[in-house]
Amino acid sequence: PIQTSLVFANSGVSTFEGNIAKIWTEKTDRRGQDVSVNLVMEGTGTQVIKGGDVVEVTSVEVRSGRLDLSNPSGTTYGAISLDGGTLGVAGTSSSGIGELNAESIAWNGGSIAIDISGNSADMFHVVDFKKGLAENFVFDFNIIGDVFEDTKYLIGVVDGEFGFDAAKDFSFSANGYLVDFEWAADELSLYATFTQIPEPASVAAAL
């Protein structure tokens, strides 16, 4: 098999937008062999990758820094291993909201970041969402502008195994909001609902 690893070690913010394809030529004389493309984030900065119509990625490893990924439905980033740092979703709309499609996510450490804007939220669509080695599983919700408190935000769709108890395994930060997790009736879709935490002065006035 032919293995190609793209290692990101940037300390600032860098963005790539386009196709990620398995490419080989006649000169290599290797047609017919398995080809794998592996992405590794180990910098201290942020790498943003907005996949195009072709995303042929076998695996992704997040060791440090922040890696934001997005890709159209029907393409996949393969198996993602979150070992440290932050995994986020690259915004593909004017609101900064996007969607990440992957075969699996194994959560061994670090955090997952989700942007909330108006009545939309970043979404992860995976086959298997697995508990790894991490003791703490942290969702970091970034509130952009206003949040509709009566809205159930779809933040994840899992077609296969969901190896977590959403009510017990996750902790979170959400810029002054309480977050409730809820499964849809099909037990495949995970929703989050936000309730703003009153300011101390408001609580005192109510009393």
Phi, psi and omega in degrees: 000149178257124182246130177238123180246128175254112184255123179258121183234025184289151178259346177252205179257127179227144183232135172236136179225120180154194183278148172235105189236153172280111185239131170216158185239171178299331184294333181282340180055041184234020180300143179094345178277153175292138179238132177236141176242122184241133177254134180230125175253116179221020176273186177256353182261210182235130174246124179251127179233117177252101183291146178268209183290341178241114175229098182248073182250127182281316183207158178225135177233124177253112182258323182200175183068206180226134177237117177254126182235148169209157179195153181292155174302139183099349173245163184213149174267010177071219183267123179255130175246113179264102185257342181182179180067211185224135173253125180231182179247128179284128181291134180238005179238172181296337180276354181088009182266144180214184181225137178244123178249128181212157177292317182202158171230123174253119187263102181256347182175178178076198184222163175246127182258137178226127177272140176240126181220117180061240179253022181234157180216151170303148182225139172258128177239108184227160174279307180237130177242106195246143167291133174251228185265353185292144175272331180238133181245111192245121167266129177249101181273126178256111183274117179255108181074220185272153175237136178272112188289342180263013183257134171269112183273123177284115182246349180199141172234123182242117183275342184234250185269132171243104190269034182228159164257104188302331183280341187242326190277339187260141163243170189199160168232141187211037173052052176087017179239146167275145183236129174248133177261145181209135174275145171286169182298332180282354180059023178245338186248132181251127182245154174233136177240138187246136175232125184290137177279124182298145172294149179306323180295323179292321178296317180296321180293325179293329181281000000 
